Amino acid sequence: MGLPWGCGRPSLAGHARGLLTSLVTLLLLQMGSAQLRVEGPDHPLTATVGQDVVLPCHLSPQRDARTLDVRWIRDDISETVHHYRNGEDLYGEQMEAYAGRTELARDGLSAGNLDLRITGLRPSDDGQYVCTVGDADAYDEAIVELEVSATGADPHLSLGGYEAGGVRVLCRSAGWYPLPQLLWRDARRQHLPSVSQTHSQDQEGLFEIESAVIVTGSVEGPLSCVVRSSRLQQERESSLHIAAPFFHNAQPWMVALALVLVLLAVSIGLSVYLFRKKVAQSRELAAKKDAKLVKQAAEIEEKDARLDEQAAELAKERAMLAWRKFLLPQNTVKVTLDPDTAHPMLVLSQDNSSVRQERKWQQVPDTPERFHYWWCVLGREEFREGRHCWLVEVEGKRVNYSGWAVGVAREYVERKKWINMSPEEGIWAVQYDEGQLMSLTSPPTHLSLSPVPTRIWVCLDCTQQQVSFINADNGVEIFTFTAASFNGESIRPWFWLRTQGIQLCLRDCTL
């Protein structure tokens, strides 16, 4: 038995109405999707580590986005950087690396702006971000590329010893992102091949690069190390001039001995020559007995005396340079830090050989001996006579952005209130602060040294009342305080440290 028309069996008209409804719904969705379009910048954004950056993104045409679902994600790992929906920020899915560092610009949402601010940029923030927007009917997204960079410190050059008939020179620079390029150049700006090159990343993601080159006596003039960032189109350069004696295949003490022997031989030969010359002139004067010749001989003798004096002075200066560069260890003493004098924000190592600064005050007794205003600490040792030298090394990743000073101070230097760190207050020191090395005279004297030494000999001469500072890497004098007034007090090693992330270390070694 058949069914009545229109009951239990769909009609052709019913099929037509269903198809029409589906087409209209699809058309409306497509229209809605077409109206929701997201646009970002057409070029990469550049920013520096530590700065804040705004990633731009907006709806086109302009539309109120306050009720939409806005999500910023990392393109390479598809994880959420920031999520906003219906007037509320949602942090349940946010990456831990961005916690507390992102903010959606609320004041621009009504105009269709979806800008995201990221604070305190890190190297890990480098890459592509996707700005996604959606509602019940539509969805769209745009890609924003962020290029993060950091310019590192000036290259630090040091000698690594004799190798392959030359001198091994090391170059190191830290604080770069992305990985920079390191080049060696001679005095004619020609590139030199390196024998090794390595790099590493610290906990913050910044790169440190190190390279070595073998320099022989054929390389004339200063040697330069250039570290270059292709992203920033910036470079840092430091130079080093290697003196000829360093190219001898001998130990430093042998070079020093040879230099002293040469100076002695020259002095003896010059003395013998002048003596013989004087004897010959005396005999000639006695034979001729001419007043004119006597006068001329007197002038010659006076000239010879001046030559003798100049030769002796030159020999003295050269001998002093040889002593400073090679014989300094004869007067070295072991110095340790006195924890009873350390400022509460300074922390000493267990063996009292190094000091660093912490963010919090340490729980230490406030005794009369302890520094309270300046971040200072004294050495345990006290000196009243003789010559004494000790080696101080500055260590840390941020040496070129640090503040530190080394020197000596009177036993009873002021410790509880502000003073002007100078000889008048009983302090003789050199200081590195805000990228400038200076001696703490009154007023301070700026010292032009490149690179800034980080291994320094502090030499105290109680007899001559002098305080000298010598670059431990090349033996060059940094500065000398003469006629220092110690007022009969004991003199102690003195250290000042303003910056976290570095430390001052006392080294028990030779030059």
Short mmCIF file of C-alpha atoms in Angstrom, two decimals:
data_model
loop_
_atom_site.label_atom_id
_atom_site.label_comp_id
_atom_site.label_asym_id
_atom_site.label_seq_id
_atom_site.Cartn_x
_atom_site.Cartn_y
_atom_site.Cartn_z
CA MET A 1 0.00 0.00 0.00
CA GLY A 2 1.51 3.39 -0.99
CA LEU A 3 1.95 6.37 1.30
CA PRO A 4 -0.16 9.50 0.84
CA TRP A 5 1.54 12.38 -1.01
CA GLY A 6 3.49 14.62 1.37
CA CYS A 7 3.57 12.07 4.28
CA GLY A 8 6.76 10.01 5.12
CA ARG A 9 8.49 10.69 1.75
CA PRO A 10 10.44 13.93 1.04
CA SER A 11 9.25 15.92 -1.88
CA LEU A 12 11.35 17.64 -4.52
CA ALA A 13 10.29 21.01 -3.09
CA GLY A 14 11.66 20.02 0.34
CA HIS A 15 15.03 19.11 -1.20
CA ALA A 16 15.18 22.44 -2.96
CA ARG A 17 14.41 24.42 0.22
CA GLY A 18 17.15 22.57 2.21
CA LEU A 19 19.74 23.16 -0.48
CA LEU A 20 18.85 26.85 -0.66
CA THR A 21 19.18 27.23 3.13
CA SER A 22 22.65 25.61 3.10
CA LEU A 23 23.84 27.88 0.29
CA VAL A 24 22.65 31.01 2.09
CA THR A 25 24.35 29.94 5.35
CA LEU A 26 27.63 29.23 3.54
CA LEU A 27 27.43 32.59 1.74
CA LEU A 28 26.89 34.43 5.05
CA LEU A 29 29.88 32.68 6.62
CA GLN A 30 32.03 33.56 3.63
CA MET A 31 30.86 37.17 3.80
CA GLY A 32 31.64 37.28 7.51
CA SER A 33 35.09 35.77 6.93
CA ALA A 34 35.81 38.24 4.18
CA GLN A 35 34.93 41.10 6.52
CA LEU A 36 37.41 39.83 9.21
CA ARG A 37 40.86 40.42 7.73
CA VAL A 38 44.07 40.82 9.77
CA GLU A 39 47.14 42.71 8.58
CA GLY A 40 50.66 43.02 10.00
CA PRO A 41 53.83 44.87 8.93
CA ASP A 42 55.38 43.92 5.60
CA HIS A 43 58.94 44.01 6.97
CA PRO A 44 60.74 42.52 9.98
CA LEU A 45 60.84 44.50 13.22
CA THR A 46 64.24 45.08 14.85
CA ALA A 47 64.86 45.55 18.57
CA THR A 48 67.68 45.28 21.11
CA VAL A 49 68.02 42.89 24.04
CA GLY A 50 66.67 44.49 27.21
CA GLN A 51 64.36 46.94 25.42
CA ASP A 52 60.57 46.83 25.07
CA VAL A 53 58.94 46.24 21.67
CA VAL A 54 55.40 46.56 20.25
CA LEU A 55 54.33 43.99 17.64
CA PRO A 56 51.76 45.76 15.40
CA CYS A 57 48.63 44.04 14.07
CA HIS A 58 45.21 45.45 13.02
CA LEU A 59 41.88 44.61 11.41
CA SER A 60 41.17 45.82 7.89
CA PRO A 61 38.77 47.43 7.43
CA GLN A 62 38.65 49.01 10.89
CA ARG A 63 36.34 47.22 13.31
CA ASP A 64 35.74 46.96 17.07
CA ALA A 65 37.77 43.98 18.35
CA ARG A 66 36.81 44.06 22.02
CA THR A 67 34.45 41.07 21.70
CA LEU A 68 36.76 38.98 19.51
CA ASP A 69 39.13 36.14 20.40
CA VAL A 70 42.70 37.45 19.94
CA ARG A 71 45.66 35.12 20.33
CA TRP A 72 49.39 35.74 19.69
CA ILE A 73 51.43 32.55 19.18
CA ARG A 74 55.01 31.63 18.25
CA ASP A 75 55.00 30.43 14.68
CA ASP A 76 57.76 27.84 15.01
CA ILE A 77 56.44 26.04 18.13
CA SER A 78 52.71 27.00 17.98
CA GLU A 79 52.53 27.93 21.67
CA THR A 80 50.58 30.84 23.14
CA VAL A 81 52.37 34.10 23.88
CA HIS A 82 49.22 36.07 24.90
CA HIS A 83 45.47 35.27 24.80
CA TYR A 84 42.59 37.78 24.98
CA ARG A 85 38.85 37.04 24.74
CA ASN A 86 35.73 39.16 25.40
CA GLY A 87 37.53 41.84 27.42
CA GLU A 88 39.64 39.44 29.51
CA ASP A 89 43.30 38.31 29.37
CA LEU A 90 43.65 34.53 29.74
CA TYR A 91 46.95 33.20 31.04
CA GLY A 92 46.21 29.48 31.40
CA GLU A 93 47.97 28.56 28.14
CA GLN A 94 50.69 31.25 28.15
CA MET A 95 54.32 30.13 27.69
CA GLU A 96 56.29 30.40 30.90
CA ALA A 97 58.99 32.43 29.16
CA TYR A 98 56.49 35.29 28.58
CA ALA A 99 54.85 35.30 32.03
CA GLY A 100 54.52 38.88 33.25
CA ARG A 101 56.12 40.29 30.08
CA THR A 102 53.19 40.73 27.65
CA GLU A 103 50.37 43.24 27.40
CA LEU A 104 47.65 43.73 24.76
CA ALA A 105 47.08 47.42 23.98
CA ARG A 106 43.50 47.76 25.28
CA ASP A 107 43.07 51.41 24.26
CA GLY A 108 43.31 50.49 20.58
CA LEU A 109 40.94 47.49 20.51
CA SER A 110 37.86 49.58 19.70
CA ALA A 111 39.64 50.84 16.57
CA GLY A 112 40.72 47.34 15.51
CA ASN A 113 44.33 47.53 16.76
CA LEU A 114 45.66 44.26 18.21
CA ASP A 115 49.17 45.45 19.14
CA LEU A 116 51.15 43.32 21.62
CA ARG A 117 53.84 44.80 23.88
CA ILE A 118 56.72 42.56 25.06
CA THR A 119 58.97 43.94 27.80
CA GLY A 120 62.60 43.13 28.59
CA LEU A 121 63.49 41.47 25.29
CA ARG A 122 65.61 38.32 25.41
CA PRO A 123 67.55 36.55 22.66
CA SER A 124 64.98 33.72 22.81
CA ASP A 125 62.26 36.19 21.70
CA ASP A 126 63.80 36.30 18.21
CA GLY A 127 61.57 34.78 15.47
CA GLN A 128 58.10 34.85 13.92
CA TYR A 129 54.85 35.58 15.74
CA VAL A 130 51.30 34.92 14.47
CA CYS A 131 48.49 37.35 15.29
CA THR A 132 45.19 35.37 15.12
CA VAL A 133 41.66 36.79 15.43
CA GLY A 134 38.34 34.94 15.37
CA ASP A 135 34.69 34.87 16.40
CA ALA A 136 31.83 32.42 15.86
CA ASP A 137 31.71 33.09 12.11
CA ALA A 138 35.17 34.11 10.94
CA TYR A 139 38.92 33.70 11.44
CA ASP A 140 42.12 35.24 10.04
CA GLU A 141 45.78 35.62 10.95
CA ALA A 142 48.93 37.62 10.08
CA ILE A 143 52.63 36.92 10.60
CA VAL A 144 54.96 39.41 12.35
CA GLU A 145 58.73 38.78 12.25
CA LEU A 146 60.89 40.08 15.13
CA GLU A 147 64.69 40.32 14.86
CA VAL A 148 66.37 40.65 18.28
CA SER A 149 70.00 41.73 18.50
CA ALA A 150 72.66 42.71 21.03
CA THR A 151 76.02 44.44 20.58
CA GLY A 152 78.73 42.89 22.72
CA ALA A 153 81.79 44.25 24.47
CA ASP A 154 85.03 45.45 22.90
CA PRO A 155 87.29 42.51 22.03
CA HIS A 156 89.85 41.55 24.69
CA LEU A 157 93.28 40.63 23.35
CA SER A 158 95.82 38.56 25.30
CA LEU A 159 99.02 36.61 24.67
CA GLY A 160 98.76 32.84 24.88
CA GLY A 161 102.44 31.80 24.66
CA TYR A 162 104.87 30.65 21.98
CA GLU A 163 103.65 28.26 19.28
CA ALA A 164 104.73 27.20 15.78
CA GLY A 165 107.58 29.73 15.61
CA GLY A 166 105.43 32.68 16.64
CA VAL A 167 103.28 34.11 19.41
CA ARG A 168 99.73 32.83 19.96
CA VAL A 169 97.30 35.76 20.38
CA LEU A 170 93.78 35.24 21.74
CA CYS A 171 90.73 37.46 21.13
CA ARG A 172 87.52 37.14 23.13
CA SER A 173 84.28 39.15 23.13
CA ALA A 174 80.95 38.44 24.88
CA GLY A 175 77.40 39.77 24.94
CA TRP A 176 76.46 39.35 21.23
CA TYR A 177 73.27 38.19 19.52
CA PRO A 178 73.01 36.66 17.03
CA LEU A 179 76.40 34.94 16.69
CA PRO A 180 78.84 37.57 15.30
CA GLN A 181 81.74 37.22 12.89
CA LEU A 182 85.34 37.54 14.17
CA LEU A 183 88.15 38.69 11.86
CA TRP A 184 91.89 39.29 12.28
CA ARG A 185 93.66 42.15 10.46
CA ASP A 186 97.27 43.30 10.20
CA ALA A 187 98.48 46.90 9.98
CA ARG A 188 97.63 46.99 6.25
CA ARG A 189 94.05 45.89 6.98
CA GLN A 190 94.73 42.50 5.38
CA HIS A 191 92.88 39.51 6.85
CA LEU A 192 94.88 36.91 8.78
CA PRO A 193 93.72 33.28 9.06
CA SER A 194 92.79 32.07 12.55
CA VAL A 195 94.02 28.72 13.90
CA SER A 196 90.94 28.13 16.05
CA GLN A 197 87.55 29.67 16.73
CA THR A 198 84.87 28.68 19.25
CA HIS A 199 81.66 30.17 20.62
CA SER A 200 79.24 29.55 23.47
CA GLN A 201 75.98 30.94 24.89
CA ASP A 202 75.35 32.04 28.46
CA GLN A 203 72.15 31.49 30.44
CA GLU A 204 70.61 34.60 28.85
CA GLY A 205 71.30 33.30 25.33
CA LEU A 206 74.04 35.84 24.52
CA PHE A 207 77.02 34.61 22.51
CA GLU A 208 80.69 34.70 23.48
CA ILE A 209 83.16 34.15 20.65
CA GLU A 210 86.87 33.39 20.94
CA SER A 211 89.53 33.03 18.27
CA ALA A 212 93.30 32.53 18.13
CA VAL A 213 95.94 33.49 15.58
CA ILE A 214 99.68 32.77 15.38
CA VAL A 215 101.72 35.95 14.81
CA THR A 216 105.31 35.76 13.59
CA GLY A 217 107.99 38.43 13.33
CA SER A 218 106.99 39.06 9.70
CA VAL A 219 103.78 40.77 10.82
CA GLU A 220 104.57 44.48 11.16
CA GLY A 221 102.64 47.07 13.12
CA PRO A 222 99.59 46.58 15.35
CA LEU A 223 97.37 43.48 15.16
CA SER A 224 93.59 44.10 15.18
CA CYS A 225 90.68 41.87 16.19
CA VAL A 226 87.30 42.85 14.72
CA VAL A 227 83.97 41.43 15.91
CA ARG A 228 81.11 42.25 13.53
CA SER A 229 77.31 41.87 13.69
CA SER A 230 75.83 41.39 10.23
CA ARG A 231 72.31 42.06 11.52
CA LEU A 232 73.16 45.41 13.12
CA GLN A 233 75.90 46.36 10.65
CA GLN A 234 78.04 47.22 13.67
CA GLU A 235 81.50 46.12 14.73
CA ARG A 236 83.90 46.43 17.67
CA GLU A 237 87.67 46.51 17.22
CA SER A 238 90.71 46.31 19.51
CA SER A 239 94.40 46.40 18.61
CA LEU A 240 97.62 45.06 20.13
CA HIS A 241 101.23 45.85 19.26
CA ILE A 242 103.63 42.97 20.04
CA ALA A 243 107.18 44.09 20.82
CA ALA A 244 110.05 42.38 19.02
CA PRO A 245 111.49 40.60 22.13
CA PHE A 246 108.34 38.50 22.39
CA PHE A 247 109.24 36.72 19.13
CA HIS A 248 112.33 35.10 20.63
CA ASN A 249 111.85 31.41 21.36
CA ALA A 250 112.81 31.77 25.02
CA GLN A 251 111.17 31.93 28.41
CA PRO A 252 110.40 35.43 29.75
CA TRP A 253 113.08 35.21 32.47
CA MET A 254 115.67 34.37 29.80
CA VAL A 255 114.59 37.41 27.77
CA ALA A 256 114.88 39.56 30.89
CA LEU A 257 118.36 38.18 31.68
CA ALA A 258 119.50 38.73 28.10
CA LEU A 259 118.18 42.30 28.16
CA VAL A 260 119.99 43.10 31.42
CA LEU A 261 123.25 41.58 30.13
CA VAL A 262 123.04 43.62 26.91
CA LEU A 263 122.49 46.80 28.91
CA LEU A 264 125.47 46.02 31.15
CA ALA A 265 127.69 45.26 28.15
CA VAL A 266 126.70 48.52 26.44
CA SER A 267 127.34 50.50 29.63
CA ILE A 268 130.81 48.91 30.20
CA GLY A 269 131.83 49.39 26.57
CA LEU A 270 130.73 53.02 26.60
CA SER A 271 132.62 53.67 29.84
CA VAL A 272 135.86 52.10 28.49
CA TYR A 273 135.58 54.09 25.28
CA LEU A 274 135.05 57.38 27.11
CA PHE A 275 137.90 56.63 29.51
CA ARG A 276 140.35 55.93 26.70
CA LYS A 277 139.20 59.04 24.91
CA LYS A 278 139.82 61.15 28.00
CA VAL A 279 143.29 59.66 28.50
CA ALA A 280 144.24 60.39 24.88
CA GLN A 281 142.99 63.97 25.17
CA SER A 282 144.95 64.48 28.42
CA ARG A 283 148.19 63.25 26.83
CA GLU A 284 147.65 65.52 23.85
CA LEU A 285 147.07 68.50 26.11
CA ALA A 286 150.18 67.74 28.15
CA ALA A 287 152.31 67.49 25.00
CA LYS A 288 151.13 70.66 23.29
CA LYS A 289 150.49 72.80 26.37
CA ASP A 290 148.30 75.06 24.29
CA ALA A 291 145.72 77.14 26.10
CA LYS A 292 143.35 76.91 23.19
CA LEU A 293 143.60 73.16 23.18
CA VAL A 294 143.07 73.10 26.93
CA LYS A 295 139.86 75.10 26.54
CA GLN A 296 138.66 72.82 23.77
CA ALA A 297 139.54 69.79 25.85
CA ALA A 298 137.53 71.20 28.75
CA GLU A 299 134.54 71.64 26.45
CA ILE A 300 134.99 68.09 25.21
CA GLU A 301 135.17 66.79 28.75
CA GLU A 302 131.99 68.68 29.64
CA LYS A 303 130.26 67.23 26.60
CA ASP A 304 131.51 63.75 27.50
CA ALA A 305 130.19 64.21 31.02
CA ARG A 306 126.77 65.05 29.64
CA LEU A 307 126.94 61.99 27.39
CA ASP A 308 127.89 59.87 30.39
CA GLU A 309 124.96 61.24 32.34
CA GLN A 310 122.50 60.64 29.45
CA ALA A 311 123.82 57.11 28.89
CA ALA A 312 123.50 56.33 32.58
CA GLU A 313 119.94 57.70 32.64
CA LEU A 314 118.99 55.66 29.56
CA ALA A 315 120.49 52.52 31.07
CA LYS A 316 118.59 53.20 34.28
CA GLU A 317 115.27 53.62 32.43
CA ARG A 318 115.79 50.43 30.43
CA ALA A 319 116.79 48.50 33.51
CA MET A 320 113.66 49.76 35.32
CA LEU A 321 111.49 48.63 32.39
CA ALA A 322 113.12 45.19 32.46
CA TRP A 323 112.53 44.96 36.21
CA ARG A 324 108.93 46.00 35.84
CA LYS A 325 108.12 43.51 33.08
CA PHE A 326 110.13 40.49 34.19
CA LEU A 327 111.53 40.78 37.73
CA LEU A 328 108.39 42.07 39.46
CA PRO A 329 107.58 38.66 41.07
CA GLN A 330 110.57 39.11 43.44
CA ASN A 331 108.46 41.55 45.49
CA THR A 332 105.11 39.76 45.29
CA VAL A 333 103.22 39.08 48.52
CA LYS A 334 100.16 36.99 49.24
CA VAL A 335 97.18 39.22 50.02
CA THR A 336 93.82 38.12 51.45
CA LEU A 337 90.60 40.07 52.07
CA ASP A 338 89.47 41.10 55.55
CA PRO A 339 85.78 40.07 56.01
CA ASP A 340 85.45 42.33 59.10
CA THR A 341 85.84 45.42 56.83
CA ALA A 342 83.58 44.32 53.92
CA HIS A 343 80.47 46.42 53.12
CA PRO A 344 77.27 44.43 53.91
CA MET A 345 76.47 44.09 50.17
CA LEU A 346 79.86 42.49 49.42
CA VAL A 347 80.37 38.71 49.68
CA LEU A 348 83.84 37.20 50.03
CA SER A 349 84.90 33.73 48.87
CA GLN A 350 85.58 31.05 51.46
CA ASP A 351 89.35 31.52 51.18
CA ASN A 352 89.00 35.36 51.23
CA SER A 353 90.69 35.65 47.81
CA SER A 354 87.78 37.15 45.80
CA VAL A 355 84.82 39.51 46.33
CA ARG A 356 81.51 40.00 44.52
CA GLN A 357 78.42 42.20 45.09
CA GLU A 358 74.95 40.87 45.98
CA ARG A 359 71.51 42.53 45.74
CA LYS A 360 70.72 42.12 49.45
CA TRP A 361 72.54 43.23 52.58
CA GLN A 362 74.31 40.41 54.39
CA GLN A 363 73.55 39.74 58.06
CA VAL A 364 76.88 40.91 59.48
CA PRO A 365 77.67 42.92 62.64
CA ASP A 366 77.97 46.69 62.20
CA THR A 367 81.44 47.12 63.71
CA PRO A 368 83.62 50.28 63.55
CA GLU A 369 85.95 48.50 61.10
CA ARG A 370 83.21 47.77 58.51
CA PHE A 371 82.60 50.10 55.52
CA HIS A 372 79.02 51.42 55.54
CA TYR A 373 78.76 54.08 52.79
CA TRP A 374 81.06 52.90 49.96
CA TRP A 375 81.13 49.27 48.65
CA CYS A 376 84.69 48.71 49.88
CA VAL A 377 86.79 46.04 51.57
CA LEU A 378 90.39 46.08 52.84
CA GLY A 379 93.10 43.45 52.73
CA ARG A 380 94.24 41.81 55.96
CA GLU A 381 97.89 42.65 55.42
CA GLU A 382 99.44 45.88 56.74
CA PHE A 383 102.63 47.44 55.30
CA ARG A 384 104.96 50.08 56.78
CA GLU A 385 108.26 49.52 54.93
CA GLY A 386 109.74 47.84 51.85
CA ARG A 387 108.28 47.06 48.40
CA HIS A 388 105.18 44.89 48.02
CA CYS A 389 103.24 43.83 44.88
CA TRP A 390 100.05 41.80 44.40
CA LEU A 391 98.02 40.82 41.33
CA VAL A 392 94.29 41.64 40.99
CA GLU A 393 92.13 40.20 38.17
CA VAL A 394 88.64 41.39 37.17
CA GLU A 395 86.40 38.47 36.16
CA GLY A 396 82.85 38.25 34.76
CA LYS A 397 80.75 38.42 31.59
CA ARG A 398 80.04 42.17 31.94
CA VAL A 399 83.50 43.50 32.66
CA ASN A 400 83.20 46.32 30.10
CA TYR A 401 79.97 47.62 31.70
CA SER A 402 81.19 47.42 35.31
CA GLY A 403 82.41 49.71 38.06
CA TRP A 404 85.46 48.75 40.12
CA ALA A 405 88.63 50.14 41.65
CA VAL A 406 91.86 48.71 43.16
CA GLY A 407 94.66 50.33 45.15
CA VAL A 408 95.76 51.00 48.73
CA ALA A 409 94.42 52.98 51.67
CA ARG A 410 95.56 54.17 55.09
CA GLU A 411 94.69 51.90 58.00
CA TYR A 412 92.26 54.46 59.47
CA VAL A 413 90.50 55.58 56.27
CA GLU A 414 86.92 56.83 56.85
CA ARG A 415 84.36 53.98 56.62
CA LYS A 416 80.98 55.25 57.85
CA LYS A 417 80.26 58.35 55.75
CA TRP A 418 80.77 59.80 52.28
CA ILE A 419 84.28 60.86 51.34
CA ASN A 420 85.98 61.87 48.12
CA MET A 421 88.04 58.82 47.14
CA SER A 422 91.42 60.54 46.70
CA PRO A 423 94.90 60.74 48.26
CA GLU A 424 93.70 63.57 50.53
CA GLU A 425 91.34 61.08 52.17
CA GLY A 426 93.99 58.35 52.33
CA ILE A 427 93.18 56.39 49.13
CA TRP A 428 95.54 55.83 46.16
CA ALA A 429 93.79 53.83 43.42
CA VAL A 430 92.75 53.47 39.77
CA GLN A 431 89.04 53.16 38.95
CA TYR A 432 87.02 51.84 35.99
CA ASP A 433 83.51 53.26 35.80
CA GLU A 434 81.04 53.98 32.96
CA GLY A 435 83.51 52.80 30.31
CA GLN A 436 86.38 55.05 31.47
CA LEU A 437 89.62 54.15 33.29
CA MET A 438 90.98 56.89 35.57
CA SER A 439 93.36 57.47 38.47
CA LEU A 440 91.69 58.79 41.63
CA THR A 441 93.72 62.00 41.86
CA SER A 442 92.12 65.36 42.72
CA PRO A 443 90.48 65.81 40.27
CA PRO A 444 90.59 62.30 38.65
CA THR A 445 92.97 61.83 35.71
CA HIS A 446 91.50 60.02 32.67
CA LEU A 447 93.74 57.27 31.27
CA SER A 448 93.61 56.32 27.57
CA LEU A 449 94.23 52.56 27.40
CA SER A 450 92.72 50.14 24.89
CA PRO A 451 91.78 47.55 25.75
CA VAL A 452 91.22 48.34 29.41
CA PRO A 453 93.47 46.01 31.48
CA THR A 454 91.70 43.43 33.64
CA ARG A 455 94.87 41.97 35.23
CA ILE A 456 96.68 44.65 37.23
CA TRP A 457 99.76 44.62 39.45
CA VAL A 458 99.40 46.93 42.48
CA CYS A 459 102.89 47.91 43.69
CA LEU A 460 103.45 49.71 47.00
CA ASP A 461 106.89 51.25 47.74
CA CYS A 462 106.81 52.38 51.37
CA THR A 463 110.42 53.64 51.24
CA GLN A 464 109.90 55.91 48.21
CA GLN A 465 106.24 56.56 49.18
CA GLN A 466 104.97 55.59 45.72
CA VAL A 467 102.01 53.52 44.49
CA SER A 468 102.25 52.11 40.95
CA PHE A 469 99.79 50.17 38.77
CA ILE A 470 101.11 47.92 35.96
CA ASN A 471 99.28 46.04 33.18
CA ALA A 472 100.03 42.39 33.96
CA ASP A 473 99.48 41.34 30.33
CA ASN A 474 102.28 43.45 28.80
CA GLY A 475 104.22 45.11 31.67
CA VAL A 476 103.16 48.64 30.65
CA GLU A 477 102.83 51.18 33.47
CA ILE A 478 99.22 52.38 33.93
CA PHE A 479 99.79 55.14 36.50
CA THR A 480 102.08 56.01 39.44
CA PHE A 481 101.31 58.13 42.51
CA THR A 482 104.55 59.87 43.60
CA ALA A 483 105.27 61.55 46.94
CA ALA A 484 102.32 59.78 48.56
CA SER A 485 101.75 61.01 52.12
CA PHE A 486 101.24 57.95 54.34
CA ASN A 487 101.49 60.02 57.59
CA GLY A 488 103.24 57.16 59.38
CA GLU A 489 100.12 54.93 59.21
CA SER A 490 100.03 51.33 58.10
CA ILE A 491 98.95 50.88 54.47
CA ARG A 492 96.50 48.14 53.45
CA PRO A 493 95.21 46.82 50.08
CA TRP A 494 91.88 48.48 49.14
CA PHE A 495 89.07 47.35 46.77
CA TRP A 496 85.81 48.96 45.55
CA LEU A 497 83.09 47.06 43.61
CA ARG A 498 79.87 48.70 42.36
CA THR A 499 78.58 46.17 39.81
CA GLN A 500 76.93 42.77 40.16
CA GLY A 501 77.96 39.92 37.87
CA ILE A 502 81.73 40.48 38.22
CA GLN A 503 84.27 39.82 40.94
CA LEU A 504 87.73 41.04 41.96
CA CYS A 505 90.16 38.15 42.47
CA LEU A 506 93.57 38.09 44.15
CA ARG A 507 95.97 35.86 42.20
CA ASP A 508 98.93 34.12 43.84
CA CYS A 509 101.05 33.96 40.67
CA THR A 510 103.85 35.66 38.77
CA LEU A 511 103.63 38.09 35.86
#
